[in-house]
Amino acid sequence: MNYFSLSVVSGYSILPAVIIGLVRFKIIDKAYRPFITICVVALCNELTSMLMIHIYKTNAVNANIYVLVEFALYCWQFRCWNSLSTKSWHFLTVISFMSSIWVYENILTGEITSFNSLFRICASFCIIFLSIDQVNRLIAMARGNLFRNSLFLICMGLIIFFSYKSVIEVFYLLRLPLSDVFYDNIFFLLTLINIFVNLIFAIAVLWIPTKQKFILPY
C-alpha cells in the first residue's frame, strides 16, 4: 500500500465510529452526542478534502476551517462532561480566545490558503489538558474496568493523537531544516496513529451508555 492509499484509509477510518454512532444516536446518553457530531464532521471534512484536492490540488482552506470547528465541538463535548466549566462565560472565553488566535494566524498575519501551525498547537494542548483532567477524575472516581468506559477510551485516544500531532506542528512552526524523508516518515506514523485512535473511537462509541430511564414511584 503506497502513502496516498494509506492516507485515504486513515482519513476514512473514522467511518465505523460514524456508522455506529448514527445507529445508536437516539438511545445513547445525551452527554456523548457532541462526540458523534465530531465524528460526522470529521468524515465530512475528509470528503471535502478529497474534492478540494481534486479541483484545487490543495485542501488547506477547508483544513484550516475544520480545525477551528473541531476545537469548538470538543469544547462543547468537554462542557457536557463537566470538564470545562458549565458557566457560559468561561466556555465563551475559551472559544473567543482560541478564535482570536485562529484569525490572527489565518487572516491578519497569514493566509487561509496555506497550512498554519500555531492554532493547531494551541488547540492540541488545550484538548490534551482537558482530556488528562477528565482521565484523572475517572481514575479517582470510576469503578470497574476503565477499558470498557467510553469516556476513558475517548480521552485516551485524544491524548495519543493530539500529543503526536502537536509535536509535528511544532516542527513546522519552527521550520526546522530537516529532510523531506524525515517529514514523510513522521506523517506516515501520524496516519497509523490516526487509524489506531479511530478504531478506539469506534469501540468507545459502541460502549457509550444508553439514556437513563426514569421510573415513576407508585
PDB file of C-alpha atoms in Angstrom:
ATOM      1  CA  MET A   1       0.000   0.000   0.000  1.00  0.00           C
ATOM      2  CA  ASN A   2       1.503   3.370  -1.026  1.00  0.00           C
ATOM      3  CA  TYR A   3       1.469   6.526   1.109  1.00  0.00           C
ATOM      4  CA  PHE A   4      -1.531   8.118  -0.657  1.00  0.00           C
ATOM      5  CA  SER A   5      -3.650   4.982  -0.260  1.00  0.00           C
ATOM      6  CA  LEU A   6      -2.732   4.758   3.421  1.00  0.00           C
ATOM      7  CA  SER A   7      -3.671   8.415   3.874  1.00  0.00           C
ATOM      8  CA  VAL A   8      -7.088   7.732   2.327  1.00  0.00           C
ATOM      9  CA  VAL A   9      -7.608   4.716   4.590  1.00  0.00           C
ATOM     10  CA  SER A  10      -6.512   6.796   7.580  1.00  0.00           C
ATOM     11  CA  GLY A  11      -8.927   9.589   6.743  1.00  0.00           C
ATOM     12  CA  TYR A  12     -11.915   7.309   6.284  1.00  0.00           C
ATOM     13  CA  SER A  13     -11.086   5.130   9.303  1.00  0.00           C
ATOM     14  CA  ILE A  14     -13.498   7.340  11.248  1.00  0.00           C
ATOM     15  CA  LEU A  15     -16.365   5.764   9.261  1.00  0.00           C
ATOM     16  CA  PRO A  16     -17.018   2.830  11.680  1.00  0.00           C
ATOM     17  CA  ALA A  17     -17.413   5.270  14.586  1.00  0.00           C
ATOM     18  CA  VAL A  18     -19.783   7.390  12.482  1.00  0.00           C
ATOM     19  CA  ILE A  19     -21.930   4.417  11.463  1.00  0.00           C
ATOM     20  CA  ILE A  20     -22.147   3.014  14.995  1.00  0.00           C
ATOM     21  CA  GLY A  21     -22.809   6.490  16.386  1.00  0.00           C
ATOM     22  CA  LEU A  22     -25.637   7.272  13.987  1.00  0.00           C
ATOM     23  CA  VAL A  23     -27.264   3.874  14.559  1.00  0.00           C
ATOM     24  CA  ARG A  24     -27.143   4.343  18.347  1.00  0.00           C
ATOM     25  CA  PHE A  25     -27.663   8.124  18.377  1.00  0.00           C
ATOM     26  CA  LYS A  26     -31.228   8.139  19.718  1.00  0.00           C
ATOM     27  CA  ILE A  27     -30.525   5.755  22.582  1.00  0.00           C
ATOM     28  CA  ILE A  28     -27.153   6.968  23.869  1.00  0.00           C
ATOM     29  CA  ASP A  29     -26.605   9.304  26.787  1.00  0.00           C
ATOM     30  CA  LYS A  30     -27.045  12.898  25.558  1.00  0.00           C
ATOM     31  CA  ALA A  31     -23.723  13.872  27.138  1.00  0.00           C
ATOM     32  CA  TYR A  32     -21.945  11.907  24.378  1.00  0.00           C
ATOM     33  CA  ARG A  33     -23.871  13.242  21.397  1.00  0.00           C
ATOM     34  CA  PRO A  34     -21.376  16.047  20.670  1.00  0.00           C
ATOM     35  CA  PHE A  35     -18.729  13.377  20.088  1.00  0.00           C
ATOM     36  CA  ILE A  36     -20.900  11.724  17.452  1.00  0.00           C
ATOM     37  CA  THR A  37     -21.241  15.132  15.804  1.00  0.00           C
ATOM     38  CA  ILE A  38     -17.443  15.486  15.871  1.00  0.00           C
ATOM     39  CA  CYS A  39     -17.044  12.139  14.107  1.00  0.00           C
ATOM     40  CA  VAL A  40     -19.596  13.097  11.440  1.00  0.00           C
ATOM     41  CA  VAL A  41     -17.906  16.468  10.871  1.00  0.00           C
ATOM     42  CA  ALA A  42     -14.532  14.713  10.580  1.00  0.00           C
ATOM     43  CA  LEU A  43     -15.911  12.416   7.889  1.00  0.00           C
ATOM     44  CA  CYS A  44     -17.455  15.361   6.029  1.00  0.00           C
ATOM     45  CA  ASN A  45     -14.088  17.112   6.147  1.00  0.00           C
ATOM     46  CA  GLU A  46     -12.409  14.079   4.601  1.00  0.00           C
ATOM     47  CA  LEU A  47     -14.945  14.052   1.768  1.00  0.00           C
ATOM     48  CA  THR A  48     -14.455  17.779   1.267  1.00  0.00           C
ATOM     49  CA  SER A  49     -10.674  17.380   1.292  1.00  0.00           C
ATOM     50  CA  MET A  50     -10.779  14.801  -1.479  1.00  0.00           C
ATOM     51  CA  LEU A  51     -12.939  17.131  -3.570  1.00  0.00           C
ATOM     52  CA  MET A  52     -10.730  20.169  -2.893  1.00  0.00           C
ATOM     53  CA  ILE A  53      -7.562  18.260  -3.734  1.00  0.00           C
ATOM     54  CA  HIS A  54      -9.113  17.027  -6.964  1.00  0.00           C
ATOM     55  CA  ILE A  55     -10.213  20.530  -8.017  1.00  0.00           C
ATOM     56  CA  TYR A  56      -7.654  22.889  -6.453  1.00  0.00           C
ATOM     57  CA  LYS A  57      -4.774  20.485  -5.686  1.00  0.00           C
ATOM     58  CA  THR A  58      -4.865  21.556  -2.023  1.00  0.00           C
ATOM     59  CA  ASN A  59      -7.213  21.188   0.941  1.00  0.00           C
ATOM     60  CA  ALA A  60      -5.640  23.960   3.031  1.00  0.00           C
ATOM     61  CA  VAL A  61      -8.760  26.151   3.195  1.00  0.00           C
ATOM     62  CA  ASN A  62     -11.175  23.523   4.463  1.00  0.00           C
ATOM     63  CA  ALA A  63      -8.475  22.048   6.735  1.00  0.00           C
ATOM     64  CA  ASN A  64      -7.906  25.415   8.416  1.00  0.00           C
ATOM     65  CA  ILE A  65     -11.636  25.956   8.880  1.00  0.00           C
ATOM     66  CA  TYR A  66     -12.087  22.392  10.119  1.00  0.00           C
ATOM     67  CA  VAL A  67      -9.556  22.667  12.962  1.00  0.00           C
ATOM     68  CA  LEU A  68     -11.449  25.677  14.356  1.00  0.00           C
ATOM     69  CA  VAL A  69     -14.816  23.906  14.117  1.00  0.00           C
ATOM     70  CA  GLU A  70     -13.323  20.745  15.599  1.00  0.00           C
ATOM     71  CA  PHE A  71     -11.915  22.628  18.578  1.00  0.00           C
ATOM     72  CA  ALA A  72     -15.239  24.351  19.274  1.00  0.00           C
ATOM     73  CA  LEU A  73     -17.039  20.998  19.148  1.00  0.00           C
ATOM     74  CA  TYR A  74     -14.556  19.418  21.558  1.00  0.00           C
ATOM     75  CA  CYS A  75     -15.071  22.326  23.954  1.00  0.00           C
ATOM     76  CA  TRP A  76     -18.802  21.662  23.731  1.00  0.00           C
ATOM     77  CA  GLN A  77     -18.181  17.983  24.428  1.00  0.00           C
ATOM     78  CA  PHE A  78     -15.991  18.613  27.467  1.00  0.00           C
ATOM     79  CA  ARG A  79     -18.547  21.063  28.762  1.00  0.00           C
ATOM     80  CA  CYS A  80     -21.152  18.294  28.560  1.00  0.00           C
ATOM     81  CA  TRP A  81     -18.735  16.096  30.527  1.00  0.00           C
ATOM     82  CA  ASN A  82     -18.317  18.849  33.145  1.00  0.00           C
ATOM     83  CA  SER A  83     -14.582  19.040  32.494  1.00  0.00           C
ATOM     84  CA  LEU A  84     -14.904  22.553  31.074  1.00  0.00           C
ATOM     85  CA  SER A  85     -16.770  24.952  33.330  1.00  0.00           C
ATOM     86  CA  THR A  86     -20.522  24.880  32.802  1.00  0.00           C
ATOM     87  CA  LYS A  87     -20.605  28.669  33.235  1.00  0.00           C
ATOM     88  CA  SER A  88     -21.357  30.183  29.854  1.00  0.00           C
ATOM     89  CA  TRP A  89     -18.809  32.972  30.127  1.00  0.00           C
ATOM     90  CA  HIS A  90     -15.976  30.501  30.822  1.00  0.00           C
ATOM     91  CA  PHE A  91     -16.923  28.470  27.778  1.00  0.00           C
ATOM     92  CA  LEU A  92     -17.296  31.539  25.553  1.00  0.00           C
ATOM     93  CA  THR A  93     -13.993  32.990  26.808  1.00  0.00           C
ATOM     94  CA  VAL A  94     -12.080  29.882  25.742  1.00  0.00           C
ATOM     95  CA  ILE A  95     -13.785  29.812  22.334  1.00  0.00           C
ATOM     96  CA  SER A  96     -13.226  33.552  21.814  1.00  0.00           C
ATOM     97  CA  PHE A  97      -9.562  33.416  22.814  1.00  0.00           C
ATOM     98  CA  MET A  98      -8.799  30.477  20.535  1.00  0.00           C
ATOM     99  CA  SER A  99     -10.802  32.046  17.712  1.00  0.00           C
ATOM    100  CA  SER A 100      -8.682  35.190  18.022  1.00  0.00           C
ATOM    101  CA  ILE A 101      -5.543  33.076  17.593  1.00  0.00           C
ATOM    102  CA  TRP A 102      -7.089  31.481  14.514  1.00  0.00           C
ATOM    103  CA  VAL A 103      -7.982  34.867  12.999  1.00  0.00           C
ATOM    104  CA  TYR A 104      -4.541  36.282  13.807  1.00  0.00           C
ATOM    105  CA  GLU A 105      -2.782  33.365  12.140  1.00  0.00           C
ATOM    106  CA  ASN A 106      -5.044  32.733   9.153  1.00  0.00           C
ATOM    107  CA  ILE A 107      -6.343  36.227   8.329  1.00  0.00           C
ATOM    108  CA  LEU A 108      -4.228  39.004   9.867  1.00  0.00           C
ATOM    109  CA  THR A 109      -0.669  37.705   9.541  1.00  0.00           C
ATOM    110  CA  GLY A 110      -1.023  34.676   7.298  1.00  0.00           C
ATOM    111  CA  GLU A 111      -3.173  33.192   4.591  1.00  0.00           C
ATOM    112  CA  ILE A 112      -6.006  30.723   4.938  1.00  0.00           C
ATOM    113  CA  THR A 113      -4.777  29.081   1.733  1.00  0.00           C
ATOM    114  CA  SER A 114      -1.654  27.782   3.488  1.00  0.00           C
ATOM    115  CA  PHE A 115      -1.310  25.273   6.314  1.00  0.00           C
ATOM    116  CA  ASN A 116      -0.671  27.106   9.596  1.00  0.00           C
ATOM    117  CA  SER A 117       0.526  25.541  12.833  1.00  0.00           C
ATOM    118  CA  LEU A 118       0.109  27.978  15.745  1.00  0.00           C
ATOM    119  CA  PHE A 119      -3.614  27.436  16.267  1.00  0.00           C
ATOM    120  CA  ARG A 120      -3.230  23.679  15.829  1.00  0.00           C
ATOM    121  CA  ILE A 121      -0.578  23.567  18.554  1.00  0.00           C
ATOM    122  CA  CYS A 122      -2.631  25.659  20.986  1.00  0.00           C
ATOM    123  CA  ALA A 123      -5.804  23.677  20.286  1.00  0.00           C
ATOM    124  CA  SER A 124      -3.952  20.368  20.690  1.00  0.00           C
ATOM    125  CA  PHE A 125      -2.529  21.335  24.086  1.00  0.00           C
ATOM    126  CA  CYS A 126      -5.932  22.560  25.253  1.00  0.00           C
ATOM    127  CA  ILE A 127      -7.620  19.289  24.263  1.00  0.00           C
ATOM    128  CA  ILE A 128      -4.799  17.272  25.850  1.00  0.00           C
ATOM    129  CA  PHE A 129      -5.169  19.224  29.110  1.00  0.00           C
ATOM    130  CA  LEU A 130      -8.941  18.715  29.200  1.00  0.00           C
ATOM    131  CA  SER A 131      -8.540  15.009  28.401  1.00  0.00           C
ATOM    132  CA  ILE A 132      -5.949  14.470  31.147  1.00  0.00           C
ATOM    133  CA  ASP A 133      -8.178  16.293  33.630  1.00  0.00           C
ATOM    134  CA  GLN A 134     -11.077  14.021  32.701  1.00  0.00           C
ATOM    135  CA  VAL A 135      -8.946  10.862  32.924  1.00  0.00           C
ATOM    136  CA  ASN A 136      -7.714  11.875  36.387  1.00  0.00           C
ATOM    137  CA  ARG A 137     -11.305  12.284  37.532  1.00  0.00           C
ATOM    138  CA  LEU A 138     -12.221   8.870  36.168  1.00  0.00           C
ATOM    139  CA  ILE A 139      -9.282   7.158  37.847  1.00  0.00           C
ATOM    140  CA  ALA A 140     -10.248   8.734  41.162  1.00  0.00           C
ATOM    141  CA  MET A 141     -13.974   8.046  40.927  1.00  0.00           C
ATOM    142  CA  ALA A 142     -14.763   5.310  38.396  1.00  0.00           C
ATOM    143  CA  ARG A 143     -15.341   1.712  39.328  1.00  0.00           C
ATOM    144  CA  GLY A 144     -14.881  -1.320  37.152  1.00  0.00           C
ATOM    145  CA  ASN A 145     -12.790  -1.807  34.039  1.00  0.00           C
ATOM    146  CA  LEU A 146     -11.799   1.574  32.612  1.00  0.00           C
ATOM    147  CA  PHE A 147     -11.038  -0.038  29.264  1.00  0.00           C
ATOM    148  CA  ARG A 148     -14.776  -0.595  28.867  1.00  0.00           C
ATOM    149  CA  ASN A 149     -15.504   3.012  29.795  1.00  0.00           C
ATOM    150  CA  SER A 150     -16.322   5.109  26.717  1.00  0.00           C
ATOM    151  CA  LEU A 151     -15.238   8.367  28.322  1.00  0.00           C
ATOM    152  CA  PHE A 152     -11.858   6.918  29.272  1.00  0.00           C
ATOM    153  CA  LEU A 153     -11.271   5.453  25.807  1.00  0.00           C
ATOM    154  CA  ILE A 154     -12.194   8.680  24.024  1.00  0.00           C
ATOM    155  CA  CYS A 155      -9.946  10.787  26.255  1.00  0.00           C
ATOM    156  CA  MET A 156      -7.016   8.385  25.911  1.00  0.00           C
ATOM    157  CA  GLY A 157      -7.456   8.434  22.136  1.00  0.00           C
ATOM    158  CA  LEU A 158      -7.415  12.237  22.175  1.00  0.00           C
ATOM    159  CA  ILE A 159      -4.270  12.322  24.320  1.00  0.00           C
ATOM    160  CA  ILE A 160      -2.442   9.921  21.992  1.00  0.00           C
ATOM    161  CA  PHE A 161      -3.457  11.665  18.768  1.00  0.00           C
ATOM    162  CA  PHE A 162      -3.087  15.308  19.777  1.00  0.00           C
ATOM    163  CA  SER A 163       0.177  14.708  21.633  1.00  0.00           C
ATOM    164  CA  TYR A 164       1.789  13.397  18.469  1.00  0.00           C
ATOM    165  CA  LYS A 165       0.067  15.974  16.271  1.00  0.00           C
ATOM    166  CA  SER A 166       1.311  18.855  18.417  1.00  0.00           C
ATOM    167  CA  VAL A 167       4.895  17.603  18.060  1.00  0.00           C
ATOM    168  CA  ILE A 168       4.571  17.549  14.262  1.00  0.00           C
ATOM    169  CA  GLU A 169       3.090  21.045  14.180  1.00  0.00           C
ATOM    170  CA  VAL A 170       5.968  22.358  16.312  1.00  0.00           C
ATOM    171  CA  PHE A 171       8.403  21.068  13.664  1.00  0.00           C
ATOM    172  CA  TYR A 172       6.508  23.012  11.023  1.00  0.00           C
ATOM    173  CA  LEU A 173       6.101  26.146  13.127  1.00  0.00           C
ATOM    174  CA  LEU A 174       9.839  26.326  13.791  1.00  0.00           C
ATOM    175  CA  ARG A 175      10.569  25.454  10.150  1.00  0.00           C
ATOM    176  CA  LEU A 176      13.343  23.100  11.151  1.00  0.00           C
ATOM    177  CA  PRO A 177      15.648  22.321   8.208  1.00  0.00           C
ATOM    178  CA  LEU A 178      15.042  18.585   8.234  1.00  0.00           C
ATOM    179  CA  SER A 179      14.959  16.271   5.238  1.00  0.00           C
ATOM    180  CA  ASP A 180      11.833  15.513   3.229  1.00  0.00           C
ATOM    181  CA  VAL A 181      12.268  11.863   4.170  1.00  0.00           C
ATOM    182  CA  PHE A 182      12.039  12.788   7.855  1.00  0.00           C
ATOM    183  CA  TYR A 183       8.796  14.719   7.364  1.00  0.00           C
ATOM    184  CA  ASP A 184       7.374  11.924   5.211  1.00  0.00           C
ATOM    185  CA  ASN A 185       8.138   9.414   7.969  1.00  0.00           C
ATOM    186  CA  ILE A 186       6.534  11.423  10.775  1.00  0.00           C
ATOM    187  CA  PHE A 187       3.397  11.913   8.673  1.00  0.00           C
ATOM    188  CA  PHE A 188       3.385   8.222   7.823  1.00  0.00           C
ATOM    189  CA  LEU A 189       3.381   7.470  11.545  1.00  0.00           C
ATOM    190  CA  LEU A 190       0.586  10.021  12.047  1.00  0.00           C
ATOM    191  CA  THR A 191      -1.625   8.147   9.579  1.00  0.00           C
ATOM    192  CA  LEU A 192      -1.068   4.913  11.521  1.00  0.00           C
ATOM    193  CA  ILE A 193      -1.814   6.617  14.828  1.00  0.00           C
ATOM    194  CA  ASN A 194      -4.963   8.140  13.323  1.00  0.00           C
ATOM    195  CA  ILE A 195      -6.210   4.711  12.219  1.00  0.00           C
ATOM    196  CA  PHE A 196      -5.477   3.252  15.664  1.00  0.00           C
ATOM    197  CA  VAL A 197      -7.220   6.102  17.501  1.00  0.00           C
ATOM    198  CA  ASN A 198     -10.260   5.999  15.209  1.00  0.00           C
ATOM    199  CA  LEU A 199     -10.638   2.293  15.950  1.00  0.00           C
ATOM    200  CA  ILE A 200     -10.535   3.152  19.657  1.00  0.00           C
ATOM    201  CA  PHE A 201     -13.262   5.719  18.992  1.00  0.00           C
ATOM    202  CA  ALA A 202     -15.404   3.098  17.233  1.00  0.00           C
ATOM    203  CA  ILE A 203     -15.141   0.791  20.262  1.00  0.00           C
ATOM    204  CA  ALA A 204     -15.864   3.709  22.596  1.00  0.00           C
ATOM    205  CA  VAL A 205     -18.998   4.671  20.644  1.00  0.00           C
ATOM    206  CA  LEU A 206     -20.172   1.058  20.791  1.00  0.00           C
ATOM    207  CA  TRP A 207     -19.919   1.163  24.598  1.00  0.00           C
ATOM    208  CA  ILE A 208     -21.489   4.576  25.165  1.00  0.00           C
ATOM    209  CA  PRO A 209     -24.122   4.109  27.878  1.00  0.00           C
ATOM    210  CA  THR A 210     -27.763   4.476  26.966  1.00  0.00           C
ATOM    211  CA  LYS A 211     -30.041   7.191  28.290  1.00  0.00           C
ATOM    212  CA  GLN A 212     -31.210   6.869  31.871  1.00  0.00           C
ATOM    213  CA  LYS A 213     -34.766   5.611  32.198  1.00  0.00           C
ATOM    214  CA  PHE A 214     -36.761   7.210  34.984  1.00  0.00           C
ATOM    215  CA  ILE A 215     -39.306   5.054  36.771  1.00  0.00           C
ATOM    216  CA  LEU A 216     -42.153   6.895  38.444  1.00  0.00           C
ATOM    217  CA  PRO A 217     -42.710   5.776  42.046  1.00  0.00           C
ATOM    218  CA  TYR A 218     -46.059   4.254  42.937  1.00  0.00           C
TER     219      TYR A 218
END
